[in-house]
Amino acid sequence: MEISVSFYEIFFLTGHRFSAHGELYHSGMKPKQKPKRRAPDPATLAPKASGTDLVLHSRTIGVLPIINRLIKRCGLREILSRHLPAEDGRNRIATANAILVLVRNILISREPLYGVGQWAAGFVPELLQLREDQLKSLNDDRVGRALDRLFDANFPDLAMDITRNVIHEFKLDLSELHNDSTTIRFCGDYDEFEQPQVRRGKKTVAMRHGHSKDHRPDLKQLLYILTVTDDGGVPIYFTTDDGDRSDDVTHVPTWDLLRQLTGRPDFLYIADCKLASSENLGHIDREGGRFITILPKNRSEPRAMIKTLLESPDSLRWVLVYEVEDDGVLRQQFQTLREEQVTADGYRLLWIHSLSKSVTDDASRMKSIGKTLDDLSQLRDRLQAPRSRMRDRHRVASEVEKILERRGTGNLVAVEILQQEEVKLKQTTPGRCTRDTQFVREVKLRFDLTWQVNAEQLERARRCDGVFPLITNDRSLTAEEVLRAYKRQPIIEKRFSQFKSDFHVAPVYLKEVSRIESLLCVYFIALLLQTLLERELRRTMASREIESLPLYPEARDCRRPTARRVIDAMESISRHRLVTDDGMHQDLYTDPTPLQLQLIKLFGSDAANYGRKS
C-alpha cells in the first residue's frame, strides 16, 4: 500500500533523516516510561509523533530477530506447549508465548514483572509472537498466572527435553561437564515457606536460613544447582533445593540425571570439594563415571602434606606441568610432585603448586595480618581511653583472642598484655582539703598492648603457599590434562555472575514460592539462550578468522563478544509506521550501521529482511 508523504512532513514528524529508499538512519526515540500497575495500553506507551494528517508509531526491533532465531532452533515454544497444562480458553495469550516474552525481557532489559507489558509495548509485537490487541492483556497478573502454569509442569523433564533438543541442534560436546551451586536470597519473612508446601499436588522447596554464598546469613534462601558444558559453558541442567541443603548430598542425584541426559556414564564430571565424599566418589566410580575434584583440607592426606611442607620441604621433588607467558614475562607456572600419590579410597592424588596462587596466598595472609594490627590498634585506643571500662585482664585477653581468631592470625602475631597500676588518693570526707583531711589510696588497673609479627611462623606458613590437591579416578589423563580440566571450572562461576549481575536474579521479592521456582526455570532458559548467542557468535568469528568486533565504546576491539554487547549494539534498529487518518500505513525501517550489518550476517540472518515480515 503506497502513501504519498512529503520529505518535509516526515522531517516534521520525526526530526530524523531518511535515506533515498525511505528508510530511517537512526531512531533515537527511546523515552523512558514510569512503571505503573494497570495494564498498559500500547496506543499510549509506544513512542509516537503526529502532525498534519499523519501519525508516526515507532517500535524497537533491536536484537529480537536474533533471539527469535535461537528460540526457534531450540524448539522452546513447542517444548513448552508440550509440557504445560492444557490452555484455558479464557487466556488471550498462550502460556508458552507469555513465558517466552518474559525470557526475552530478562535477556534484553530485565524489567520487574509489573513492567513487562509496558516494556513489550515498545517493541514490534509480531517479534514477540503477539498481536497488537494482545498487548493490553500482557500485565503482571497474566505473567504471574503463566508462572503458576509453568510450576505445574515437571521441571526436570522440561529441562531435559530442552537440553536434548539443544544438544542435537547445536552439536554440543558432552564429554566434560562442570557442576556447582549458588544460593538465591530472599528479602522478607517467608515464615510459611520454611517447610515444603504442596501447590496443586506438587511439592515446593523450603526457604530457610543456611550457608549463604552471598554472605547474607540474615536472609532466607534457596539452593540453585547448575551444570554446564565445557563446550562454551552452555547450561544443560538445573534444579532447586531447600535453602539449608548441603551441597555434598546433591551430587549423586545430579550425576544420575546427567547420565540419563547424556546416555552414557563416562563423561568427565568436575565439581568443587563438596564432591569429594566417599559416598559421592564411590557412586560415580562404581557406575563407570569419571570425576575430578579438589580434596578438602580436613582430610588426612592434606594434613600429612602440610606437615611435610612445614618440617621437610626439601624432601619433595616438583616437576613442571606447564607455564603461561605473556610478552616474554612468566605469568603462571604449575608444578606437580614427581611421584603421584593415592588416596585412602584408592584414587589418584595429584599435588599441584601454582605460582600465581602462591602469590595470592601470601598477599591474602599479609592482608589478614594488616587487618589484625589495625584491630589491635583500635583495641589499644580503647584501653588507653580515660574512661575505659576494660579493667579486667581476662576481658582484655578475650578481646585479643577474638581478633586473632577472626583474622586467622593466631600463630602469626604475638601479643603481650601489659598491666599498669594507676594510683589515686581520695578524700575520706567531703569538703575543702585541710591539714586534718585523711586520704585513702585507690589502685586501678590499666592495660596496654604490644605486638609483633612472628617472622619465623610467617616463613613457615609461606612454605604451604600455592599448593592444592586434585583427585581423579581417570588414570588415562596426564597431570596437565587433569589440571587444565579443573582450571576450566570457573566457567560456571561466570554463569552465576551473569545470573546475578546481568539478570539481577537476587534478591527476589515474589511472595509465592511456586512462582519463584517457575521464575528460576525461566532464568535457566534465558541463561541458556544468552550462552548460545555468545557461543554461536564466537564460533562463527573463529571460522571466518575474525579476531575482534568494534563493540566497545569508541569502536574499540572486543575479542570475546558478550550477549550484553550485542544487545546494546543492535538496540537502535527500529520500525516506524506512518498511519493516515483512513488507517492506511507505510513501514519505514532504520538503516543498520556497518557493525549491525556485520552482526546480522554473523548470526546467519538476512540483512535485507531483518525484523520484517517474511
mmCIF file of N, CA and C in Angstrom, residues 277-392:
data_model
loop_
_atom_site.group_PDB
_atom_site.id
_atom_site.type_symbol
_atom_site.label_atom_id
_atom_site.label_comp_id
_atom_site.label_asym_id
_atom_site.label_seq_id
_atom_site.Cartn_x
_atom_site.Cartn_y
_atom_site.Cartn_z
ATOM 1 N N SER A 277 33.335 -36.589 48.811
ATOM 2 C CA SER A 277 32.969 -37.511 49.885
ATOM 3 C C SER A 277 33.074 -38.939 49.372
ATOM 4 N N SER A 278 33.298 -39.867 50.270
ATOM 5 C CA SER A 278 33.447 -41.271 49.872
ATOM 6 C C SER A 278 32.197 -41.779 49.172
ATOM 7 N N GLU A 279 31.012 -41.336 49.637
ATOM 8 C CA GLU A 279 29.764 -41.790 49.033
ATOM 9 C C GLU A 279 29.638 -41.286 47.595
ATOM 10 N N ASN A 280 29.909 -40.007 47.381
ATOM 11 C CA ASN A 280 29.781 -39.433 46.037
ATOM 12 C C ASN A 280 30.762 -40.060 45.061
ATOM 13 N N LEU A 281 32.040 -40.080 45.445
ATOM 14 C CA LEU A 281 33.067 -40.602 44.546
ATOM 15 C C LEU A 281 32.880 -42.092 44.308
ATOM 16 N N GLY A 282 32.498 -42.815 45.354
ATOM 17 C CA GLY A 282 32.284 -44.248 45.192
ATOM 18 C C GLY A 282 31.149 -44.551 44.237
ATOM 19 N N HIS A 283 30.067 -43.781 44.313
ATOM 20 C CA HIS A 283 28.926 -43.995 43.414
ATOM 21 C C HIS A 283 29.328 -43.756 41.964
ATOM 22 N N ILE A 284 30.011 -42.648 41.701
ATOM 23 C CA ILE A 284 30.417 -42.337 40.326
ATOM 24 C C ILE A 284 31.387 -43.382 39.803
ATOM 25 N N ASP A 285 32.333 -43.789 40.640
ATOM 26 C CA ASP A 285 33.339 -44.762 40.203
ATOM 27 C C ASP A 285 32.711 -46.123 39.921
ATOM 28 N N ARG A 286 31.810 -46.560 40.782
ATOM 29 C CA ARG A 286 31.166 -47.871 40.585
ATOM 30 C C ARG A 286 30.310 -47.894 39.326
ATOM 31 N N GLU A 287 29.707 -46.749 38.982
ATOM 32 C CA GLU A 287 28.829 -46.687 37.817
ATOM 33 C C GLU A 287 29.586 -46.442 36.515
ATOM 34 N N GLY A 288 30.918 -46.413 36.576
ATOM 35 C CA GLY A 288 31.709 -46.231 35.363
ATOM 36 C C GLY A 288 31.937 -44.788 34.973
ATOM 37 N N GLY A 289 31.687 -43.860 35.896
ATOM 38 C CA GLY A 289 31.887 -42.445 35.606
ATOM 39 C C GLY A 289 33.306 -41.992 35.898
ATOM 40 N N ARG A 290 33.606 -40.762 35.504
ATOM 41 C CA ARG A 290 34.918 -40.159 35.759
ATOM 42 C C ARG A 290 34.711 -38.824 36.466
ATOM 43 N N PHE A 291 35.634 -38.477 37.336
ATOM 44 C CA PHE A 291 35.490 -37.234 38.088
ATOM 45 C C PHE A 291 36.849 -36.587 38.312
ATOM 46 N N ILE A 292 36.806 -35.285 38.539
ATOM 47 C CA ILE A 292 37.952 -34.503 39.008
ATOM 48 C C ILE A 292 37.422 -33.528 40.044
ATOM 49 N N THR A 293 38.072 -33.492 41.184
ATOM 50 C CA THR A 293 37.683 -32.544 42.220
ATOM 51 C C THR A 293 38.892 -32.230 43.080
ATOM 52 N N ILE A 294 38.716 -31.314 43.998
ATOM 53 C CA ILE A 294 39.782 -30.927 44.911
ATOM 54 C C ILE A 294 39.509 -31.546 46.273
ATOM 55 N N LEU A 295 40.561 -31.978 46.941
ATOM 56 C CA LEU A 295 40.425 -32.664 48.222
ATOM 57 C C LEU A 295 40.329 -31.630 49.342
ATOM 58 N N PRO A 296 39.352 -31.747 50.240
ATOM 59 C CA PRO A 296 39.226 -30.777 51.340
ATOM 60 C C PRO A 296 40.424 -30.831 52.284
ATOM 61 N N LYS A 297 40.682 -29.722 52.956
ATOM 62 C CA LYS A 297 41.846 -29.630 53.841
ATOM 63 C C LYS A 297 41.716 -30.481 55.094
ATOM 64 N N ASN A 298 40.480 -30.855 55.451
ATOM 65 C CA ASN A 298 40.311 -31.618 56.684
ATOM 66 C C ASN A 298 40.538 -33.113 56.507
ATOM 67 N N ARG A 299 40.893 -33.545 55.310
ATOM 68 C CA ARG A 299 41.195 -34.957 55.085
ATOM 69 C C ARG A 299 42.614 -35.266 55.539
ATOM 70 N N SER A 300 42.887 -36.535 55.759
ATOM 71 C CA SER A 300 44.194 -36.933 56.301
ATOM 72 C C SER A 300 45.328 -36.651 55.327
ATOM 73 N N GLU A 301 45.089 -36.804 54.026
ATOM 74 C CA GLU A 301 46.160 -36.588 53.046
ATOM 75 C C GLU A 301 46.656 -35.135 53.040
ATOM 76 N N PRO A 302 45.779 -34.123 53.016
ATOM 77 C CA PRO A 302 46.275 -32.745 53.095
ATOM 78 C C PRO A 302 46.988 -32.437 54.403
ATOM 79 N N ARG A 303 46.504 -32.999 55.508
ATOM 80 C CA ARG A 303 47.179 -32.751 56.783
ATOM 81 C C ARG A 303 48.593 -33.308 56.768
ATOM 82 N N ALA A 304 48.753 -34.490 56.168
ATOM 83 C CA ALA A 304 50.090 -35.082 56.086
ATOM 84 C C ALA A 304 51.000 -34.256 55.182
ATOM 85 N N MET A 305 50.461 -33.730 54.083
ATOM 86 C CA MET A 305 51.274 -32.920 53.184
ATOM 87 C C MET A 305 51.694 -31.612 53.846
ATOM 88 N N ILE A 306 50.784 -30.989 54.582
ATOM 89 C CA ILE A 306 51.128 -29.749 55.279
ATOM 90 C C ILE A 306 52.250 -29.998 56.276
ATOM 91 N N LYS A 307 52.191 -31.115 56.970
ATOM 92 C CA LYS A 307 53.257 -31.450 57.920
ATOM 93 C C LYS A 307 54.588 -31.608 57.207
ATOM 94 N N THR A 308 54.570 -32.257 56.042
ATOM 95 C CA THR A 308 55.811 -32.425 55.275
ATOM 96 C C THR A 308 56.338 -31.087 54.777
ATOM 97 N N LEU A 309 55.452 -30.236 54.290
ATOM 98 C CA LEU A 309 55.872 -28.928 53.792
ATOM 99 C C LEU A 309 56.477 -28.073 54.897
ATOM 100 N N LEU A 310 55.948 -28.192 56.099
ATOM 101 C CA LEU A 310 56.449 -27.385 57.203
ATOM 102 C C LEU A 310 57.758 -27.920 57.767
ATOM 103 N N GLU A 311 57.882 -29.242 57.822
ATOM 104 C CA GLU A 311 59.037 -29.828 58.500
ATOM 105 C C GLU A 311 60.175 -30.183 57.554
ATOM 106 N N SER A 312 59.873 -30.695 56.382
ATOM 107 C CA SER A 312 60.950 -31.110 55.462
ATOM 108 C C SER A 312 60.557 -30.822 54.016
ATOM 109 N N PRO A 313 60.424 -29.553 53.631
ATOM 110 C CA PRO A 313 60.011 -29.224 52.259
ATOM 111 C C PRO A 313 61.016 -29.662 51.205
ATOM 112 N N ASP A 314 62.291 -29.770 51.574
ATOM 113 C CA ASP A 314 63.314 -30.150 50.597
ATOM 114 C C ASP A 314 63.199 -31.610 50.167
ATOM 115 N N SER A 315 62.432 -32.402 50.902
ATOM 116 C CA SER A 315 62.281 -33.813 50.534
ATOM 117 C C SER A 315 61.323 -34.008 49.364
ATOM 118 N N LEU A 316 60.587 -32.967 48.992
ATOM 119 C CA LEU A 316 59.621 -33.063 47.899
ATOM 120 C C LEU A 316 60.285 -32.694 46.583
ATOM 121 N N ARG A 317 59.999 -33.459 45.530
ATOM 122 C CA ARG A 317 60.562 -33.218 44.206
ATOM 123 C C ARG A 317 59.440 -32.791 43.258
ATOM 124 N N TRP A 318 59.504 -31.543 42.810
ATOM 125 C CA TRP A 318 58.482 -30.989 41.938
ATOM 126 C C TRP A 318 58.961 -30.985 40.496
ATOM 127 N N VAL A 319 58.040 -31.273 39.576
ATOM 128 C CA VAL A 319 58.357 -31.228 38.143
ATOM 129 C C VAL A 319 57.364 -30.286 37.468
ATOM 130 N N LEU A 320 57.803 -29.665 36.390
ATOM 131 C CA LEU A 320 56.984 -28.684 35.680
ATOM 132 C C LEU A 320 55.827 -29.365 34.948
ATOM 133 N N VAL A 321 54.633 -28.782 35.069
ATOM 134 C CA VAL A 321 53.464 -29.243 34.311
ATOM 135 C C VAL A 321 53.298 -28.376 33.064
ATOM 136 N N TYR A 322 53.146 -27.085 33.247
ATOM 137 C CA TYR A 322 53.157 -26.156 32.110
ATOM 138 C C TYR A 322 53.298 -24.730 32.636
ATOM 139 N N GLU A 323 53.656 -23.828 31.727
ATOM 140 C CA GLU A 323 53.843 -22.418 32.054
ATOM 141 C C GLU A 323 52.998 -21.551 31.122
ATOM 142 N N VAL A 324 52.713 -20.349 31.579
ATOM 143 C CA VAL A 324 51.988 -19.368 30.774
ATOM 144 C C VAL A 324 52.824 -18.094 30.743
ATOM 145 N N GLU A 325 53.190 -17.662 29.529
ATOM 146 C CA GLU A 325 53.976 -16.446 29.360
ATOM 147 C C GLU A 325 53.183 -15.413 28.564
ATOM 148 N N ASP A 326 53.441 -14.155 28.841
ATOM 149 C CA ASP A 326 52.806 -13.045 28.129
ATOM 150 C C ASP A 326 53.880 -12.024 27.797
ATOM 151 N N ASP A 327 54.168 -11.894 26.495
ATOM 152 C CA ASP A 327 55.220 -10.982 26.030
ATOM 153 C C ASP A 327 56.555 -11.285 26.705
ATOM 154 N N GLY A 328 56.842 -12.571 26.834
ATOM 155 C CA GLY A 328 58.115 -12.973 27.407
ATOM 156 C C GLY A 328 58.173 -12.938 28.921
ATOM 157 N N VAL A 329 57.071 -12.544 29.576
ATOM 158 C CA VAL A 329 57.029 -12.469 31.038
ATOM 159 C C VAL A 329 56.263 -13.674 31.572
ATOM 160 N N LEU A 330 56.854 -14.371 32.538
ATOM 161 C CA LEU A 330 56.215 -15.541 33.127
ATOM 162 C C LEU A 330 55.035 -15.101 33.987
ATOM 163 N N ARG A 331 53.824 -15.498 33.581
ATOM 164 C CA ARG A 331 52.623 -15.119 34.309
ATOM 165 C C ARG A 331 52.125 -16.226 35.226
ATOM 166 N N GLN A 332 52.353 -17.455 34.840
ATOM 167 C CA GLN A 332 51.836 -18.581 35.606
ATOM 168 C C GLN A 332 52.722 -19.788 35.403
ATOM 169 N N GLN A 333 52.847 -20.567 36.449
ATOM 170 C CA GLN A 333 53.632 -21.797 36.377
ATOM 171 C C GLN A 333 52.994 -22.830 37.296
ATOM 172 N N PHE A 334 52.834 -24.037 36.767
ATOM 173 C CA PHE A 334 52.272 -25.132 37.545
ATOM 174 C C PHE A 334 53.292 -26.255 37.640
ATOM 175 N N GLN A 335 53.413 -26.805 38.850
ATOM 176 C CA GLN A 335 54.283 -27.948 39.092
ATOM 177 C C GLN A 335 53.498 -29.023 39.819
ATOM 178 N N THR A 336 53.982 -30.247 39.723
ATOM 179 C CA THR A 336 53.380 -31.352 40.451
ATOM 180 C C THR A 336 54.478 -32.233 41.000
ATOM 181 N N LEU A 337 54.152 -33.046 41.994
ATOM 182 C CA LEU A 337 55.147 -33.948 42.559
ATOM 183 C C LEU A 337 55.548 -34.994 41.529
ATOM 184 N N ARG A 338 56.826 -35.331 41.547
ATOM 185 C CA ARG A 338 57.331 -36.308 40.577
ATOM 186 C C ARG A 338 56.599 -37.642 40.720
ATOM 187 N N GLU A 339 56.342 -38.050 41.942
ATOM 188 C CA GLU A 339 55.668 -39.326 42.189
ATOM 189 C C GLU A 339 54.226 -39.062 42.622
ATOM 190 N N GLU A 340 53.280 -39.620 41.856
ATOM 191 C CA GLU A 340 51.874 -39.469 42.217
ATOM 192 C C GLU A 340 51.562 -40.260 43.477
ATOM 193 N N GLN A 341 50.555 -39.787 44.208
ATOM 194 C CA GLN A 341 50.117 -40.463 45.417
ATOM 195 C C GLN A 341 48.724 -41.042 45.206
ATOM 196 N N VAL A 342 48.283 -41.800 46.175
ATOM 197 C CA VAL A 342 46.969 -42.445 46.117
ATOM 198 C C VAL A 342 46.223 -42.118 47.405
ATOM 199 N N THR A 343 44.939 -41.806 47.290
ATOM 200 C CA THR A 343 44.140 -41.505 48.476
ATOM 201 C C THR A 343 43.795 -42.788 49.215
ATOM 202 N N ALA A 344 43.207 -42.630 50.385
ATOM 203 C CA ALA A 344 42.806 -43.788 51.177
ATOM 204 C C ALA A 344 41.755 -44.622 50.455
ATOM 205 N N ASP A 345 40.996 -44.004 49.542
ATOM 206 C CA ASP A 345 39.981 -44.730 48.774
ATOM 207 C C ASP A 345 40.524 -45.300 47.471
ATOM 208 N N GLY A 346 41.810 -45.083 47.199
ATOM 209 C CA GLY A 346 42.432 -45.666 46.016
ATOM 210 C C GLY A 346 42.389 -44.814 44.765
ATOM 211 N N TYR A 347 42.068 -43.515 44.878
ATOM 212 C CA TYR A 347 42.022 -42.638 43.711
ATOM 213 C C TYR A 347 43.349 -41.900 43.535
ATOM 214 N N ARG A 348 43.605 -41.464 42.317
ATOM 215 C CA ARG A 348 44.825 -40.699 42.034
ATOM 216 C C ARG A 348 44.805 -39.374 42.795
ATOM 217 N N LEU A 349 45.950 -39.057 43.394
ATOM 218 C CA LEU A 349 46.098 -37.802 44.127
ATOM 219 C C LEU A 349 47.255 -37.025 43.525
ATOM 220 N N LEU A 350 46.955 -35.865 42.960
ATOM 221 C CA LEU A 350 47.974 -35.030 42.334
ATOM 222 C C LEU A 350 48.128 -33.746 43.145
ATOM 223 N N TRP A 351 49.344 -33.549 43.666
ATOM 224 C CA TRP A 351 49.633 -32.308 44.372
ATOM 225 C C TRP A 351 50.145 -31.287 43.365
ATOM 226 N N ILE A 352 49.494 -30.127 43.333
ATOM 227 C CA ILE A 352 49.817 -29.079 42.366
ATOM 228 C C ILE A 352 50.348 -27.854 43.106
ATOM 229 N N HIS A 353 51.403 -27.266 42.562
ATOM 230 C CA HIS A 353 51.897 -25.979 43.069
ATOM 231 C C HIS A 353 51.704 -24.929 41.985
ATOM 232 N N SER A 354 50.965 -23.871 42.329
ATOM 233 C CA SER A 354 50.661 -22.787 41.392
ATOM 234 C C SER A 354 51.421 -21.534 41.800
ATOM 235 N N LEU A 355 52.146 -20.959 40.844
ATOM 236 C CA LEU A 355 52.904 -19.742 41.131
ATOM 237 C C LEU A 355 51.972 -18.585 41.480
ATOM 238 N N SER A 356 50.928 -18.395 40.699
ATOM 239 C CA SER A 356 50.016 -17.277 40.966
ATOM 240 C C SER A 356 49.254 -17.480 42.270
ATOM 241 N N LYS A 357 48.876 -18.720 42.575
ATOM 242 C CA LYS A 357 48.192 -18.986 43.843
ATOM 243 C C LYS A 357 49.126 -18.738 45.019
ATOM 244 N N SER A 358 50.406 -19.036 44.833
ATOM 245 C CA SER A 358 51.381 -18.763 45.887
ATOM 246 C C SER A 358 51.431 -17.275 46.202
ATOM 247 N N VAL A 359 51.449 -16.457 45.158
ATOM 248 C CA VAL A 359 51.462 -15.004 45.354
ATOM 249 C C VAL A 359 50.159 -14.544 46.007
ATOM 250 N N THR A 360 49.041 -15.109 45.554
ATOM 251 C CA THR A 360 47.741 -14.728 46.101
ATOM 252 C C THR A 360 47.616 -15.128 47.565
ATOM 253 N N ASP A 361 48.070 -16.336 47.906
ATOM 254 C CA ASP A 361 48.007 -16.795 49.294
ATOM 255 C C ASP A 361 48.808 -15.885 50.213
ATOM 256 N N ASP A 362 50.007 -15.517 49.773
ATOM 257 C CA ASP A 362 50.849 -14.652 50.599
ATOM 258 C C ASP A 362 50.220 -13.266 50.746
ATOM 259 N N ALA A 363 49.677 -12.734 49.655
ATOM 260 C CA ALA A 363 49.035 -11.418 49.728
ATOM 261 C C ALA A 363 47.823 -11.451 50.654
ATOM 262 N N SER A 364 47.062 -12.537 50.596
ATOM 263 C CA SER A 364 45.898 -12.672 51.467
ATOM 264 C C SER A 364 46.324 -12.744 52.931
ATOM 265 N N ARG A 365 47.398 -13.475 53.198
ATOM 266 C CA ARG A 365 47.897 -13.583 54.571
ATOM 267 C C ARG A 365 48.363 -12.221 55.090
ATOM 268 N N MET A 366 49.115 -11.500 54.263
ATOM 269 C CA MET A 366 49.606 -10.189 54.691
ATOM 270 C C MET A 366 48.445 -9.214 54.895
ATOM 271 N N LYS A 367 47.412 -9.351 54.104
ATOM 272 C CA LYS A 367 46.230 -8.508 54.292
ATOM 273 C C LYS A 367 45.560 -8.817 55.626
ATOM 274 N N SER A 368 45.485 -10.112 55.967
ATOM 275 C CA SER A 368 44.899 -10.504 57.251
ATOM 276 C C SER A 368 45.741 -9.983 58.410
ATOM 277 N N ILE A 369 47.055 -10.042 58.256
ATOM 278 C CA ILE A 369 47.932 -9.514 59.305
ATOM 279 C C ILE A 369 47.715 -8.010 59.460
ATOM 280 N N GLY A 370 47.605 -7.302 58.337
ATOM 281 C CA GLY A 370 47.361 -5.863 58.400
ATOM 282 C C GLY A 370 46.064 -5.531 59.112
ATOM 283 N N LYS A 371 45.006 -6.298 58.826
ATOM 284 C CA LYS A 371 43.732 -6.066 59.498
ATOM 285 C C LYS A 371 43.833 -6.400 60.980
ATOM 286 N N THR A 372 44.630 -7.429 61.314
ATOM 287 C CA THR A 372 44.834 -7.775 62.720
ATOM 288 C C THR A 372 45.492 -6.628 63.468
ATOM 289 N N LEU A 373 46.522 -6.051 62.885
ATOM 290 C CA LEU A 373 47.224 -4.942 63.534
ATOM 291 C C LEU A 373 46.312 -3.724 63.677
ATOM 292 N N ASP A 374 45.461 -3.487 62.683
ATOM 293 C CA ASP A 374 44.506 -2.376 62.793
ATOM 294 C C ASP A 374 43.525 -2.613 63.939
ATOM 295 N N ASP A 375 43.039 -3.843 64.048
ATOM 296 C CA ASP A 375 42.106 -4.169 65.132
ATOM 297 C C ASP A 375 42.775 -4.036 66.491
ATOM 298 N N LEU A 376 44.023 -4.476 66.589
ATOM 299 C CA LEU A 376 44.749 -4.357 67.858
ATOM 300 C C LEU A 376 44.990 -2.890 68.209
ATOM 301 N N SER A 377 45.250 -2.062 67.217
ATOM 302 C CA SER A 377 45.443 -0.629 67.472
ATOM 303 C C SER A 377 44.158 0.000 68.005
ATOM 304 N N GLN A 378 43.028 -0.387 67.426
ATOM 305 C CA GLN A 378 41.753 0.137 67.908
ATOM 306 C C GLN A 378 41.473 -0.332 69.331
ATOM 307 N N LEU A 379 41.797 -1.595 69.616
ATOM 308 C CA LEU A 379 41.619 -2.102 70.976
ATOM 309 C C LEU A 379 42.536 -1.365 71.948
ATOM 310 N N ARG A 380 43.740 -1.077 71.537
ATOM 311 C CA ARG A 380 44.684 -0.347 72.392
ATOM 312 C C ARG A 380 44.160 1.057 72.689
ATOM 313 N N ASP A 381 43.569 1.705 71.692
ATOM 314 C CA ASP A 381 42.989 3.032 71.923
ATOM 315 C C ASP A 381 41.861 2.963 72.947
ATOM 316 N N ARG A 382 41.082 1.920 72.898
ATOM 317 C CA ARG A 382 40.012 1.750 73.883
ATOM 318 C C ARG A 382 40.579 1.549 75.284
ATOM 319 N N LEU A 383 41.669 0.804 75.366
ATOM 320 C CA LEU A 383 42.296 0.565 76.670
ATOM 321 C C LEU A 383 42.906 1.839 77.242
ATOM 322 N N GLN A 384 43.411 2.703 76.358
ATOM 323 C CA GLN A 384 44.084 3.918 76.808
ATOM 324 C C GLN A 384 43.122 5.073 77.044
ATOM 325 N N ALA A 385 41.853 4.891 76.696
ATOM 326 C CA ALA A 385 40.882 5.963 76.888
ATOM 327 C C ALA A 385 40.751 6.299 78.372
ATOM 328 N N PRO A 386 40.562 7.584 78.724
ATOM 329 C CA PRO A 386 40.486 7.968 80.146
ATOM 330 C C PRO A 386 39.384 7.244 80.903
ATOM 331 N N ARG A 387 38.274 6.980 80.244
ATOM 332 C CA ARG A 387 37.156 6.331 80.921
ATOM 333 C C ARG A 387 36.982 4.887 80.463
ATOM 334 N N SER A 388 38.055 4.262 80.135
ATOM 335 C CA SER A 388 37.986 2.870 79.690
ATOM 336 C C SER A 388 37.416 1.986 80.789
ATOM 337 N N ARG A 389 36.493 1.123 80.402
ATOM 338 C CA ARG A 389 35.889 0.196 81.358
ATOM 339 C C ARG A 389 36.517 -1.185 81.312
ATOM 340 N N MET A 390 37.521 -1.327 80.493
ATOM 341 C CA MET A 390 38.183 -2.636 80.383
ATOM 342 C C MET A 390 39.282 -2.694 81.433
ATOM 343 N N ARG A 391 38.889 -3.068 82.648
ATOM 344 C CA ARG A 391 39.803 -3.096 83.784
ATOM 345 C C ARG A 391 40.140 -4.513 84.210
ATOM 346 N N ASP A 392 39.636 -5.488 83.457
ATOM 347 C CA ASP A 392 39.860 -6.888 83.827
ATOM 348 C C ASP A 392 40.766 -7.546 82.799
#
